[in-house]
Tab-separated table of C-alpha atoms in Angstrom:
chain	number	residue	atom	x	y	z
A	1	MET	CA	0.000	0.000	0.000
A	2	ARG	CA	1.258	3.451	-0.888
A	3	THR	CA	1.804	6.101	1.744
A	4	LYS	CA	-0.261	9.218	1.224
A	5	LEU	CA	1.703	12.440	0.972
A	6	ILE	CA	0.199	15.698	2.164
A	7	ALA	CA	2.230	18.666	0.951
A	8	GLY	CA	1.685	22.307	1.761
A	9	LYS	CA	3.385	25.632	1.221
A	10	TRP	CA	2.979	29.134	2.498
A	11	LYS	CA	4.178	30.791	-0.689
A	12	MET	CA	5.532	34.278	0.113
A	13	ASN	CA	3.460	34.913	3.222
A	14	LEU	CA	5.315	34.174	6.473
A	15	ASN	CA	8.294	35.845	8.065
A	16	PHE	CA	10.919	33.562	9.590
A	17	ASN	CA	9.434	33.450	13.108
A	18	GLU	CA	5.987	32.686	11.712
A	19	ALA	CA	7.513	29.980	9.527
A	20	LYS	CA	9.222	28.377	12.537
A	21	GLU	CA	5.908	28.343	14.422
A	22	LEU	CA	4.102	26.740	11.493
A	23	PHE	CA	6.869	24.167	11.186
A	24	ARG	CA	6.599	23.274	14.896
A	25	ASN	CA	2.818	22.951	14.581
A	26	VAL	CA	3.139	20.631	11.606
A	27	GLN	CA	5.718	18.536	13.453
A	28	ALA	CA	3.184	18.044	16.261
A	29	ILE	CA	0.625	16.468	13.913
A	30	GLU	CA	0.302	12.722	14.408
A	31	ASN	CA	0.822	11.161	10.997
A	32	ASN	CA	0.543	7.389	11.288
A	33	ASP	CA	-0.727	6.652	7.788
A	34	LYS	CA	0.608	9.598	5.825
A	35	ALA	CA	3.757	11.535	5.123
A	36	ILE	CA	3.778	15.306	5.475
A	37	ALA	CA	5.895	17.661	3.411
A	38	LEU	CA	6.368	21.415	3.553
A	39	CYS	CA	7.521	23.319	0.491
A	40	VAL	CA	9.674	26.046	1.964
A	41	PRO	CA	10.740	29.374	0.413
A	42	ALA	CA	14.354	29.322	-0.726
A	43	CYS	CA	15.528	31.804	1.908
A	44	TYR	CA	14.405	29.441	4.713
A	45	LEU	CA	15.555	26.124	3.257
A	46	SER	CA	18.791	25.855	5.216
A	47	ALA	CA	16.957	26.463	8.501
A	48	PHE	CA	14.565	23.561	7.937
A	49	SER	CA	16.544	21.252	5.661
A	50	ASN	CA	17.650	18.792	8.361
A	51	ALA	CA	14.096	18.004	9.424
A	52	VAL	CA	12.909	14.450	8.916
A	53	ASP	CA	9.294	15.138	9.804
A	54	PRO	CA	7.888	16.900	7.908
A	55	PHE	CA	9.867	16.332	4.737
A	56	VAL	CA	11.279	19.547	3.299
A	57	PHE	CA	10.925	20.525	-0.347
A	58	ALA	CA	11.718	23.741	-2.199
A	59	GLN	CA	8.949	25.786	-3.795
A	60	ASP	CA	10.831	25.995	-7.091
A	61	VAL	CA	14.049	24.905	-8.792
A	62	SER	CA	16.006	26.284	-11.727
A	63	ALA	CA	15.951	24.590	-15.113
A	64	HIS	CA	19.674	25.408	-15.381
A	65	VAL	CA	22.533	23.337	-13.983
A	66	LYS	CA	24.548	26.416	-12.965
A	67	GLY	CA	25.576	29.797	-14.303
A	68	ALA	CA	24.745	33.477	-14.252
A	69	PHE	CA	21.073	33.181	-13.289
A	70	THR	CA	20.661	35.640	-10.425
A	71	GLY	CA	18.069	34.560	-7.890
A	72	GLU	CA	17.737	31.027	-9.243
A	73	VAL	CA	18.334	27.969	-7.048
A	74	SER	CA	19.855	24.927	-8.747
A	75	ALA	CA	18.998	21.324	-8.035
A	76	SER	CA	22.574	20.712	-6.881
A	77	MET	CA	22.180	23.547	-4.348
A	78	LEU	CA	19.016	21.875	-3.065
A	79	ALA	CA	20.791	18.520	-2.866
A	80	SER	CA	23.606	20.081	-0.842
A	81	LEU	CA	20.990	21.187	1.704
A	82	HIS	CA	19.570	17.651	1.909
A	83	VAL	CA	16.047	18.693	0.982
A	84	MET	CA	13.853	16.021	-0.601
A	85	GLY	CA	13.158	17.870	-3.855
A	86	SER	CA	11.012	20.664	-5.228
A	87	LEU	CA	7.625	21.610	-6.545
A	88	VAL	CA	7.554	21.860	-10.335
A	89	GLY	CA	4.849	23.367	-12.508
A	90	HIS	CA	2.705	25.108	-9.937
A	91	SER	CA	-0.172	26.931	-11.655
A	92	GLU	CA	1.160	30.287	-10.452
A	93	ARG	CA	4.548	29.610	-12.022
A	94	ARG	CA	2.841	28.622	-15.267
A	95	GLN	CA	0.584	31.685	-15.192
A	96	TYR	CA	2.866	34.460	-13.925
A	97	HIS	CA	6.235	33.223	-15.199
A	98	ALA	CA	5.026	31.645	-18.458
A	99	GLU	CA	6.574	28.291	-17.585
A	100	LYS	CA	5.819	25.862	-20.394
A	101	ALA	CA	6.198	22.091	-20.599
A	102	SER	CA	9.719	22.361	-22.053
A	103	ILE	CA	10.938	24.358	-19.040
A	104	LEU	CA	9.178	22.037	-16.603
A	105	LYS	CA	10.840	19.035	-18.245
A	106	GLU	CA	14.248	20.666	-17.712
A	107	LYS	CA	13.432	21.291	-14.046
A	108	VAL	CA	12.389	17.671	-13.544
A	109	ASP	CA	15.538	16.490	-15.316
A	110	ARG	CA	17.736	18.665	-13.044
A	111	LEU	CA	16.050	17.249	-9.941
A	112	LEU	CA	16.380	13.642	-11.098
A	113	GLU	CA	20.053	14.184	-12.003
A	114	ASN	CA	20.568	15.107	-8.351
A	115	ASN	CA	18.489	12.222	-6.949
A	116	LEU	CA	15.763	14.604	-5.803
A	117	ILE	CA	11.998	14.228	-6.019
A	118	ALA	CA	9.848	16.375	-8.282
A	119	LEU	CA	6.413	17.167	-6.881
A	120	TYR	CA	4.915	17.819	-10.303
A	121	CYS	CA	1.773	19.927	-10.140
A	122	ILE	CA	-0.969	18.997	-12.533
A	123	GLY	CA	-4.045	21.144	-12.898
A	124	GLU	CA	-5.163	24.605	-13.650
A	125	THR	CA	-6.386	27.673	-11.838
A	126	ILE	CA	-9.904	27.658	-10.371
A	127	GLU	CA	-11.167	29.530	-13.398
């Protein structure tokens, strides 16, 4: 039987102290039959990356291996922090950043090259 994964994110909404409180609250949830993951903003990843429960994922990953891509976070950077992987293809990234299937494929490839998990989002906006 597969383990259910419940993943959540707080997007760009919590300051660091609020994020720590949320993280502690999630850790207190009894999760016998499910795994819990939090998709953490890049600036907080190192603070939460050693957690085992909940699993820690990034909210996004670069399609590039490395280079002059200011503000991007590479899959190898995520791997060095020991996070589990990253979200890929969130509807907001598709809508506001014009991420198409070709870019999403590159992001998934970068994650897999670094033995990380891609939480691939499928679906559209409410509209």
